[in-house]
mmCIF file of C-alpha atoms in Angstrom:
data_model
loop_
_atom_site.group_PDB
_atom_site.id
_atom_site.type_symbol
_atom_site.label_atom_id
_atom_site.label_comp_id
_atom_site.label_asym_id
_atom_site.label_seq_id
_atom_site.Cartn_x
_atom_site.Cartn_y
_atom_site.Cartn_z
ATOM 1 C CA MET A 1 -29.414 13.738 -9.016
ATOM 2 C CA PRO A 2 -31.846 15.738 -7.603
ATOM 3 C CA ALA A 3 -33.191 18.361 -9.705
ATOM 4 C CA THR A 4 -32.272 21.688 -8.459
ATOM 5 C CA LYS A 5 -34.989 24.931 -8.063
ATOM 6 C CA LYS A 6 -32.356 26.874 -9.127
ATOM 7 C CA ARG A 7 -33.154 28.890 -12.323
ATOM 8 C CA GLY A 8 -30.492 30.421 -14.780
ATOM 9 C CA LYS A 9 -27.350 32.107 -13.203
ATOM 10 C CA GLN A 10 -28.777 33.952 -9.527
ATOM 11 C CA THR A 11 -32.770 32.512 -9.317
ATOM 12 C CA VAL A 12 -34.602 30.264 -7.585
ATOM 13 C CA VAL A 13 -38.343 29.234 -7.645
ATOM 14 C CA PHE A 14 -40.528 27.479 -4.961
ATOM 15 C CA ASP A 15 -42.222 24.767 -5.826
ATOM 16 C CA SER A 16 -43.966 25.312 -2.552
ATOM 17 C CA PRO A 17 -44.145 29.025 -2.206
ATOM 18 C CA PRO A 18 -43.798 30.126 1.252
ATOM 19 C CA ILE A 19 -46.726 32.569 2.542
ATOM 20 C CA LEU A 20 -46.247 35.624 4.184
ATOM 21 C CA THR A 21 -49.537 34.691 7.126
ATOM 22 C CA ALA A 22 -48.566 38.073 9.394
ATOM 23 C CA TRP A 23 -47.036 41.472 8.904
ATOM 24 C CA ALA A 24 -46.151 43.897 11.337
ATOM 25 C CA SER A 25 -44.649 47.674 10.648
ATOM 26 C CA VAL A 26 -43.518 50.471 13.003
ATOM 27 C CA VAL A 27 -42.475 54.116 12.556
ATOM 28 C CA GLY A 28 -40.823 57.248 13.831
ATOM 29 C CA PRO A 29 -42.315 60.534 14.241
ATOM 30 C CA LYS A 30 -40.816 61.734 10.956
ATOM 31 C CA GLU A 31 -42.246 58.734 8.404
ATOM 32 C CA GLY A 32 -45.663 58.820 10.759
ATOM 33 C CA GLN A 33 -45.763 62.407 9.168
ATOM 34 C CA GLY A 34 -45.175 61.056 5.831
ATOM 35 C CA PRO A 35 -47.628 59.729 2.852
ATOM 36 C CA TRP A 36 -48.310 56.331 4.258
ATOM 37 C CA LYS A 37 -48.547 57.051 8.303
ATOM 38 C CA GLU A 38 -52.254 55.334 7.948
ATOM 39 C CA ASP A 39 -50.714 52.374 6.447
ATOM 40 C CA PHE A 40 -48.267 51.453 9.421
ATOM 41 C CA ASP A 41 -49.278 49.748 12.548
ATOM 42 C CA GLN A 42 -47.339 51.363 15.135
ATOM 43 C CA VAL A 43 -46.288 54.986 15.226
ATOM 44 C CA TYR A 44 -43.538 56.101 18.029
ATOM 45 C CA PRO A 45 -44.401 59.977 19.332
ATOM 46 C CA ASP A 46 -40.485 60.174 19.411
ATOM 47 C CA TYR A 47 -37.120 58.571 19.031
ATOM 48 C CA LEU A 48 -36.426 57.203 22.382
ATOM 49 C CA PHE A 49 -39.229 55.050 22.961
ATOM 50 C CA GLY A 50 -39.201 54.830 27.171
ATOM 51 C CA GLU A 51 -35.635 54.156 26.364
ATOM 52 C CA GLN A 52 -32.258 55.620 27.220
ATOM 53 C CA THR A 53 -30.176 55.420 24.497
ATOM 54 C CA TRP A 54 -31.220 55.898 21.007
ATOM 55 C CA GLU A 55 -29.660 52.010 20.572
ATOM 56 C CA LYS A 56 -31.624 50.549 23.271
ATOM 57 C CA ALA A 57 -34.418 52.586 21.396
ATOM 58 C CA GLU A 58 -33.662 50.698 17.909
ATOM 59 C CA SER A 59 -33.139 47.427 19.532
ATOM 60 C CA LYS A 60 -36.544 48.120 21.547
ATOM 61 C CA MET A 61 -38.234 48.852 18.420
ATOM 62 C CA LEU A 62 -37.366 45.676 16.547
ATOM 63 C CA ARG A 63 -38.622 43.348 19.589
ATOM 64 C CA ASP A 64 -41.805 45.451 19.475
ATOM 65 C CA VAL A 65 -42.172 44.994 15.544
ATOM 66 C CA VAL A 66 -41.571 41.073 16.019
ATOM 67 C CA GLU A 67 -43.944 40.867 18.436
ATOM 68 C CA LEU A 68 -46.743 42.543 16.530
ATOM 69 C CA ALA A 69 -46.281 40.625 13.587
ATOM 70 C CA LEU A 70 -46.759 37.479 15.612
ATOM 71 C CA ARG A 71 -49.888 39.009 17.199
ATOM 72 C CA LYS A 72 -51.261 39.579 14.487
ATOM 73 C CA GLY A 73 -51.032 36.249 13.411
ATOM 74 C CA ASP A 74 -52.584 34.672 16.731
ATOM 75 C CA TYR A 75 -49.167 33.548 18.001
ATOM 76 C CA GLN A 76 -46.771 33.745 21.190
ATOM 77 C CA ASN A 77 -43.449 34.440 20.568
ATOM 78 C CA THR A 78 -42.584 30.892 21.558
ATOM 79 C CA ASP A 79 -44.778 30.067 18.334
ATOM 80 C CA ALA A 80 -42.018 30.811 16.087
ATOM 81 C CA GLU A 81 -38.933 28.211 14.922
ATOM 82 C CA LEU A 82 -36.295 31.052 13.693
ATOM 83 C CA LEU A 83 -36.085 34.532 14.103
ATOM 84 C CA LEU A 84 -33.695 35.729 10.812
ATOM 85 C CA ALA A 85 -32.487 39.619 11.908
ATOM 86 C CA GLY A 86 -30.390 42.102 10.987
ATOM 87 C CA ASP A 87 -29.704 45.927 11.625
ATOM 88 C CA LEU A 88 -26.941 48.761 10.746
ATOM 89 C CA LEU A 89 -25.277 48.674 14.101
ATOM 90 C CA ASN A 90 -21.753 47.184 14.516
ATOM 91 C CA GLN A 91 -21.764 43.635 15.701
ATOM 92 C CA ILE A 92 -25.843 44.086 14.845
ATOM 93 C CA VAL A 93 -26.775 44.543 18.200
ATOM 94 C CA SER A 94 -29.791 46.035 17.934
ATOM 95 C CA SER A 95 -30.980 42.722 16.929
ATOM 96 C CA ASN A 96 -28.922 40.927 19.275
ATOM 97 C CA PHE A 97 -29.914 41.965 21.868
ATOM 98 C CA ALA A 98 -33.882 42.300 20.539
ATOM 99 C CA ALA A 99 -33.556 38.556 20.324
ATOM 100 C CA ARG A 100 -31.838 38.100 23.966
ATOM 101 C CA GLU A 101 -35.050 39.422 25.016
ATOM 102 C CA LEU A 102 -37.616 37.842 22.649
ATOM 103 C CA GLY A 103 -36.553 34.253 23.525
ATOM 104 C CA ILE A 104 -36.577 33.025 19.889
ATOM 105 C CA PRO A 105 -33.903 30.539 17.923
ATOM 106 C CA PHE A 106 -32.001 33.710 15.757
ATOM 107 C CA MET A 107 -29.383 34.153 13.141
ATOM 108 C CA GLY A 108 -28.196 37.312 12.943
ATOM 109 C CA LEU A 109 -28.030 38.892 9.112
ATOM 110 C CA TYR A 110 -25.345 41.778 7.689
ATOM 111 C CA GLY A 111 -26.587 42.972 4.238
ATOM 112 C CA ALA A 112 -27.171 46.724 4.913
ATOM 113 C CA CYS A 113 -29.757 47.947 3.953
ATOM 114 C CA SER A 114 -30.913 44.824 2.016
ATOM 115 C CA THR A 115 -31.234 43.070 4.886
ATOM 116 C CA MET A 116 -35.072 42.621 5.120
ATOM 117 C CA ALA A 117 -34.841 40.628 1.526
ATOM 118 C CA GLU A 118 -32.195 38.471 2.825
ATOM 119 C CA ALA A 119 -33.934 37.494 5.959
ATOM 120 C CA LEU A 120 -37.229 36.704 3.253
ATOM 121 C CA ILE A 121 -34.656 34.725 1.075
ATOM 122 C CA ALA A 122 -32.992 33.033 3.635
ATOM 123 C CA GLY A 123 -36.914 32.344 5.487
ATOM 124 C CA ALA A 124 -38.275 30.803 2.376
ATOM 125 C CA MET A 125 -35.697 28.527 1.270
ATOM 126 C CA LEU A 126 -35.710 27.475 5.115
ATOM 127 C CA VAL A 127 -39.463 26.817 4.974
ATOM 128 C CA GLU A 128 -39.873 25.413 1.402
ATOM 129 C CA GLY A 129 -37.103 22.970 2.299
ATOM 130 C CA GLN A 130 -38.786 21.880 5.436
ATOM 131 C CA PHE A 131 -36.318 22.456 7.723
ATOM 132 C CA PHE A 132 -38.751 24.522 9.948
ATOM 133 C CA SER A 133 -42.475 25.561 9.129
ATOM 134 C CA ARG A 134 -42.463 29.392 10.720
ATOM 135 C CA VAL A 135 -39.885 31.895 10.523
ATOM 136 C CA VAL A 136 -39.872 35.037 11.594
ATOM 137 C CA ALA A 137 -38.016 37.605 8.806
ATOM 138 C CA ALA A 138 -37.547 41.681 10.246
ATOM 139 C CA ALA A 139 -35.284 44.372 9.846
ATOM 140 C CA CYS A 140 -35.343 47.697 11.179
ATOM 141 C CA SER A 141 -32.696 50.771 11.502
ATOM 142 C CA HIS A 142 -32.848 54.118 13.835
ATOM 143 C CA HIS A 143 -31.872 57.677 12.215
ATOM 144 C CA TYR A 144 -29.544 58.681 14.808
ATOM 145 C CA THR A 145 -28.074 55.553 15.669
ATOM 146 C CA ALA A 146 -26.760 55.649 11.806
ATOM 147 C CA GLU A 147 -26.038 59.097 12.311
ATOM 148 C CA ARG A 148 -23.766 58.087 15.048
ATOM 149 C CA GLN A 149 -22.085 55.435 13.837
ATOM 150 C CA TYR A 150 -21.805 56.254 9.870
ATOM 151 C CA ARG A 151 -21.703 59.987 9.684
ATOM 152 C CA PHE A 152 -22.083 62.633 12.398
ATOM 153 C CA PRO A 153 -23.616 62.953 15.356
ATOM 154 C CA VAL A 154 -26.945 64.762 14.638
ATOM 155 C CA GLU A 155 -26.247 67.026 17.650
ATOM 156 C CA GLN A 156 -22.680 68.056 15.408
ATOM 157 C CA GLY A 157 -25.384 70.122 13.013
ATOM 158 C CA VAL A 158 -23.136 68.902 10.252
ATOM 159 C CA GLN A 159 -24.349 70.400 6.663
ATOM 160 C CA LYS A 160 -25.938 67.512 4.454
ATOM 161 C CA ALA A 161 -25.034 67.309 0.939
ATOM 162 C CA PRO A 162 -28.115 67.283 -1.477
ATOM 163 C CA SER A 163 -27.669 63.806 -2.347
ATOM 164 C CA SER A 164 -27.791 62.027 0.987
ATOM 165 C CA GLN A 165 -30.256 60.417 2.506
ATOM 166 C CA TRP A 166 -32.054 59.742 5.647
ATOM 167 C CA THR A 167 -32.107 56.839 7.757
ATOM 168 C CA ALA A 168 -35.046 55.845 8.415
ATOM 169 C CA THR A 169 -36.359 55.226 11.864
ATOM 170 C CA ALA A 170 -38.068 52.261 11.132
ATOM 171 C CA GLY A 171 -38.695 48.158 11.378
ATOM 172 C CA GLY A 172 -40.730 45.311 9.454
ATOM 173 C CA ALA A 173 -41.462 42.333 10.375
ATOM 174 C CA VAL A 174 -43.331 39.238 8.583
ATOM 175 C CA ILE A 175 -43.977 35.782 9.296
ATOM 176 C CA VAL A 176 -42.895 33.162 6.767
ATOM 177 C CA GLU A 177 -44.931 29.804 6.968
ATOM 178 C CA SER A 178 -45.691 26.826 4.699
ATOM 179 C CA ALA A 179 -49.087 26.818 5.282
ATOM 180 C CA GLY A 180 -51.798 29.500 5.863
ATOM 181 C CA ALA A 181 -53.711 32.354 3.650
ATOM 182 C CA GLY A 182 -51.670 35.341 2.405
ATOM 183 C CA PRO A 183 -49.054 36.483 -0.631
ATOM 184 C CA CYS A 184 -46.594 33.792 -1.439
ATOM 185 C CA ILE A 185 -43.213 34.261 -1.934
ATOM 186 C CA THR A 186 -42.672 32.432 -5.295
ATOM 187 C CA ALA A 187 -39.211 33.560 -6.473
ATOM 188 C CA ALA A 188 -35.637 35.308 -5.135
ATOM 189 C CA THR A 189 -32.556 36.329 -6.970
ATOM 190 C CA VAL A 190 -29.324 36.582 -4.888
ATOM 191 C CA GLY A 191 -27.764 39.092 -6.215
ATOM 192 C CA LYS A 192 -23.493 40.366 -6.648
ATOM 193 C CA VAL A 193 -20.989 42.684 -4.894
ATOM 194 C CA ILE A 194 -21.416 45.452 -7.727
ATOM 195 C CA ASP A 195 -18.378 48.210 -7.001
ATOM 196 C CA LEU A 196 -17.958 50.777 -10.093
ATOM 197 C CA GLY A 197 -15.898 52.821 -7.593
ATOM 198 C CA GLN A 198 -18.432 55.551 -6.041
ATOM 199 C CA THR A 199 -16.693 56.977 -2.905
ATOM 200 C CA ASP A 200 -18.496 59.507 -1.353
ATOM 201 C CA PRO A 201 -20.754 58.536 1.921
ATOM 202 C CA SER A 202 -23.021 61.028 1.522
ATOM 203 C CA ASP A 203 -23.907 59.857 -2.199
ATOM 204 C CA MET A 204 -25.034 56.078 -1.457
ATOM 205 C CA GLY A 205 -27.903 55.999 -4.155
ATOM 206 C CA SER A 206 -25.056 56.329 -6.818
ATOM 207 C CA ALA A 207 -23.438 53.509 -5.211
ATOM 208 C CA MET A 208 -26.224 51.067 -4.990
ATOM 209 C CA ALA A 209 -28.146 51.872 -8.401
ATOM 210 C CA PRO A 210 -25.595 49.598 -10.307
ATOM 211 C CA ALA A 211 -26.606 46.785 -7.884
ATOM 212 C CA ALA A 212 -29.976 47.054 -8.287
ATOM 213 C CA ALA A 213 -30.151 47.531 -12.214
ATOM 214 C CA ASP A 214 -28.150 44.180 -12.311
ATOM 215 C CA THR A 215 -30.223 42.062 -9.645
ATOM 216 C CA ILE A 216 -33.395 43.149 -11.699
ATOM 217 C CA LYS A 217 -31.867 42.285 -15.106
ATOM 218 C CA MET A 218 -30.763 38.919 -14.021
ATOM 219 C CA HIS A 219 -34.480 38.382 -12.393
ATOM 220 C CA LEU A 220 -36.147 39.204 -15.494
ATOM 221 C CA GLN A 221 -33.851 37.104 -17.285
ATOM 222 C CA ASP A 222 -33.226 33.930 -14.967
ATOM 223 C CA LEU A 223 -37.124 33.362 -15.383
ATOM 224 C CA ASN A 224 -37.286 35.083 -18.787
ATOM 225 C CA ARG A 225 -40.166 37.440 -17.949
ATOM 226 C CA THR A 226 -40.662 40.938 -19.164
ATOM 227 C CA SER A 227 -40.916 44.044 -17.107
ATOM 228 C CA ASP A 228 -44.630 44.500 -17.055
ATOM 229 C CA TYR A 229 -44.735 40.844 -15.405
ATOM 230 C CA TYR A 230 -45.034 42.373 -12.587
ATOM 231 C CA ASP A 231 -47.485 45.339 -11.259
ATOM 232 C CA LEU A 232 -44.293 47.378 -9.108
ATOM 233 C CA ILE A 233 -40.884 46.851 -9.229
ATOM 234 C CA VAL A 234 -39.680 48.374 -6.091
ATOM 235 C CA THR A 235 -36.390 48.694 -5.515
ATOM 236 C CA GLY A 236 -34.748 49.195 -1.674
ATOM 237 C CA ASP A 237 -33.816 52.496 -1.033
ATOM 238 C CA LEU A 238 -32.003 54.745 -3.756
ATOM 239 C CA GLY A 239 -33.793 57.614 -3.138
ATOM 240 C CA LYS A 240 -33.640 59.981 -5.700
ATOM 241 C CA VAL A 241 -30.750 60.269 -7.051
ATOM 242 C CA GLY A 242 -30.219 56.624 -7.357
ATOM 243 C CA MET A 243 -33.333 55.959 -8.874
ATOM 244 C CA ALA A 244 -32.407 58.305 -11.980
ATOM 245 C CA ILE A 245 -29.350 56.863 -12.117
ATOM 246 C CA ALA A 246 -31.200 53.190 -11.987
ATOM 247 C CA GLU A 247 -33.693 54.328 -14.573
ATOM 248 C CA GLN A 248 -30.901 55.216 -16.709
ATOM 249 C CA LEU A 249 -29.088 52.036 -16.833
ATOM 250 C CA PHE A 250 -32.382 49.650 -17.269
ATOM 251 C CA ILE A 251 -32.450 51.846 -20.663
ATOM 252 C CA LYS A 252 -28.563 51.111 -21.062
ATOM 253 C CA ASP A 253 -29.278 47.146 -20.473
ATOM 254 C CA GLY A 254 -32.485 46.905 -22.213
ATOM 255 C CA VAL A 255 -35.227 47.029 -19.184
ATOM 256 C CA VAL A 256 -37.528 49.339 -18.775
ATOM 257 C CA PRO A 257 -39.792 48.770 -15.829
ATOM 258 C CA ASN A 258 -41.866 52.131 -16.032
ATOM 259 C CA PRO A 259 -44.073 52.770 -15.552
ATOM 260 C CA SER A 260 -44.601 50.452 -12.883
ATOM 261 C CA TYR A 261 -41.055 51.244 -11.080
ATOM 262 C CA SER A 262 -40.282 52.865 -7.499
ATOM 263 C CA ASP A 263 -38.014 53.190 -4.355
ATOM 264 C CA CYS A 264 -39.139 52.965 -0.977
ATOM 265 C CA GLY A 265 -36.484 55.945 -0.551
ATOM 266 C CA VAL A 266 -38.525 58.252 -2.915
ATOM 267 C CA LEU A 267 -42.036 57.108 -1.477
ATOM 268 C CA LEU A 268 -41.616 56.536 2.275
ATOM 269 C CA TYR A 269 -41.495 60.449 3.033
ATOM 270 C CA ASP A 270 -43.169 63.649 1.320
ATOM 271 C CA GLU A 271 -41.371 65.972 -0.598
ATOM 272 C CA SER A 272 -41.940 68.645 2.461
ATOM 273 C CA GLN A 273 -39.631 66.941 4.799
ATOM 274 C CA GLY A 274 -36.723 67.317 3.732
ATOM 275 C CA VAL A 275 -34.957 64.523 3.314
ATOM 276 C CA ASP A 276 -32.672 65.712 0.793
ATOM 277 C CA SER A 277 -32.345 62.496 -1.468
ATOM 278 C CA GLY A 278 -34.740 60.475 0.355
ATOM 279 C CA GLY A 279 -34.966 57.453 2.888
ATOM 280 C CA SER A 280 -32.655 54.977 3.570
ATOM 281 C CA GLY A 281 -31.843 52.204 6.124
ATOM 282 C CA CYS A 282 -32.828 48.208 6.832
ATOM 283 C CA GLY A 283 -35.744 49.884 8.076
ATOM 284 C CA CYS A 284 -37.279 51.410 5.234
ATOM 285 C CA SER A 285 -37.502 48.928 2.763
ATOM 286 C CA ALA A 286 -38.954 46.702 5.643
ATOM 287 C CA SER A 287 -41.407 49.616 6.660
ATOM 288 C CA MET A 288 -42.800 49.729 2.684
ATOM 289 C CA LEU A 289 -42.873 46.466 2.828
ATOM 290 C CA CYS A 290 -44.607 45.254 6.073
ATOM 291 C CA GLY A 291 -47.000 48.091 5.287
ATOM 292 C CA PRO A 292 -48.353 49.836 2.861
ATOM 293 C CA LEU A 293 -47.466 47.467 0.142
ATOM 294 C CA LEU A 294 -48.103 44.186 1.505
ATOM 295 C CA GLN A 295 -51.597 45.933 2.173
ATOM 296 C CA LYS A 296 -52.248 47.022 -1.568
ATOM 297 C CA VAL A 297 -51.194 43.361 -2.478
ATOM 298 C CA ILE A 298 -54.131 42.377 0.304
ATOM 299 C CA GLN A 299 -56.271 45.090 -1.180
ATOM 300 C CA GLY A 300 -55.920 43.331 -4.861
ATOM 301 C CA LYS A 301 -54.494 46.346 -5.897
ATOM 302 C CA ILE A 302 -51.241 45.464 -6.636
ATOM 303 C CA ASN A 303 -51.139 41.343 -7.596
ATOM 304 C CA ARG A 304 -47.491 40.437 -8.147
ATOM 305 C CA LEU A 305 -44.533 42.594 -6.612
ATOM 306 C CA LEU A 306 -40.928 42.635 -7.032
ATOM 307 C CA LEU A 307 -39.253 43.601 -3.563
ATOM 308 C CA VAL A 308 -35.464 44.921 -5.016
ATOM 309 C CA ALA A 309 -33.751 45.805 -1.258
ATOM 310 C CA THR A 310 -30.199 47.630 -1.522
ATOM 311 C CA GLY A 311 -27.156 47.538 0.190
ATOM 312 C CA ALA A 312 -24.147 49.852 0.729
ATOM 313 C CA LEU A 313 -21.168 47.339 2.033
ATOM 314 C CA MET A 314 -19.381 49.739 3.257
ATOM 315 C CA SER A 315 -18.344 50.679 6.877
ATOM 316 C CA PRO A 316 -16.634 54.058 8.197
ATOM 317 C CA VAL A 317 -13.142 52.049 8.842
ATOM 318 C CA THR A 318 -13.286 51.362 5.062
ATOM 319 C CA SER A 319 -14.358 55.078 4.043
ATOM 320 C CA TYR A 320 -11.285 56.335 6.034
ATOM 321 C CA GLN A 321 -9.257 53.978 4.222
ATOM 322 C CA GLY A 322 -10.470 55.750 1.003
ATOM 323 C CA GLU A 323 -12.388 52.473 -0.428
ATOM 324 C CA SER A 324 -14.789 52.570 -2.282
ATOM 325 C CA ILE A 325 -18.435 51.840 -1.838
ATOM 326 C CA PRO A 326 -19.504 48.136 -2.757
ATOM 327 C CA ALA A 327 -23.649 47.212 -2.750
ATOM 328 C CA ILE A 328 -25.432 44.508 -3.624
ATOM 329 C CA ALA A 329 -29.485 44.143 -4.183
ATOM 330 C CA HIS A 330 -31.308 41.101 -3.493
ATOM 331 C CA ALA A 331 -35.334 40.450 -5.571
ATOM 332 C CA VAL A 332 -37.865 38.616 -3.477
ATOM 333 C CA ALA A 333 -40.851 38.327 -5.853
ATOM 334 C CA ILE A 334 -43.910 38.039 -3.984
ATOM 335 C CA GLU A 335 -47.239 37.143 -5.679
ATOM 336 C CA SER A 336 -51.092 37.465 -4.225
ATOM 337 C CA GLN A 337 -52.151 33.397 -4.100
ATOM 338 C CA GLY A 338 -54.367 32.527 -7.542
ATOM 339 C CA GLY A 339 -52.590 35.935 -8.770
#
């Protein structure tokens, strides 16, 4: 029987770690006014990007970031063997329509805001398994499309709760290859769906925090590591409310990653930008990873990064039916070569 790459209950280790050879990030105007504006490849001047609808703009954003990542790697669209991508909209239409224009073989993914990590894990497995040698992993979200689908159209001016989060207009794309120069994906933990009964769609951070804590605990336990193995453990988009809950769960479970713990939803915006609890959306962790975080890895400021992207697996229909909000978190260990 062949040796398995699985470690413990939920984690895989890559014997020949796939390499992130190029990446790109794009953001909207609000995200471009935040603390990391110099680290994003493109900041759009408005939210329509020259399109007629928010939905078409979101699809264009994914198209742009994928092509930008490929150009940064000195590739054409035809050089990509597979595109793994997703978004927040029904039937992941933004990704489907982007793939229609890109002409790259495509597998659509949905993990809500955890989609970028899901794409990275699937891409790394496919590359290390020698099914493909060059895969693009990508995700995006748009503030105005998400508000219309999940909450209220912004034109209605509905007052938000302080626990709510601002869906990021942002996207990220990474080229995952079997050979080349760049950081490596060394391990990954596939999360379980966790549901502790939270029902308020304006407080998704509280719903997702238990999933993040569970996945981080399992990742460290499966690999027999302590949290200080990583220079930074960063969750996807819990926001300030969810991050505070996660920190309490870390203490309860005996996992204490501070001071090297943060959250993409907290990092993406400045305190003065009026985003309530922080950022959210597929593009939140995708743009932070493909912007400032991987930049810090290249600069040697981070040698070992654990990205734990979180997702609230709800829909407007289930919320109207009184269902609670199940959540998931996937962890991806990214390390500098030789680091």
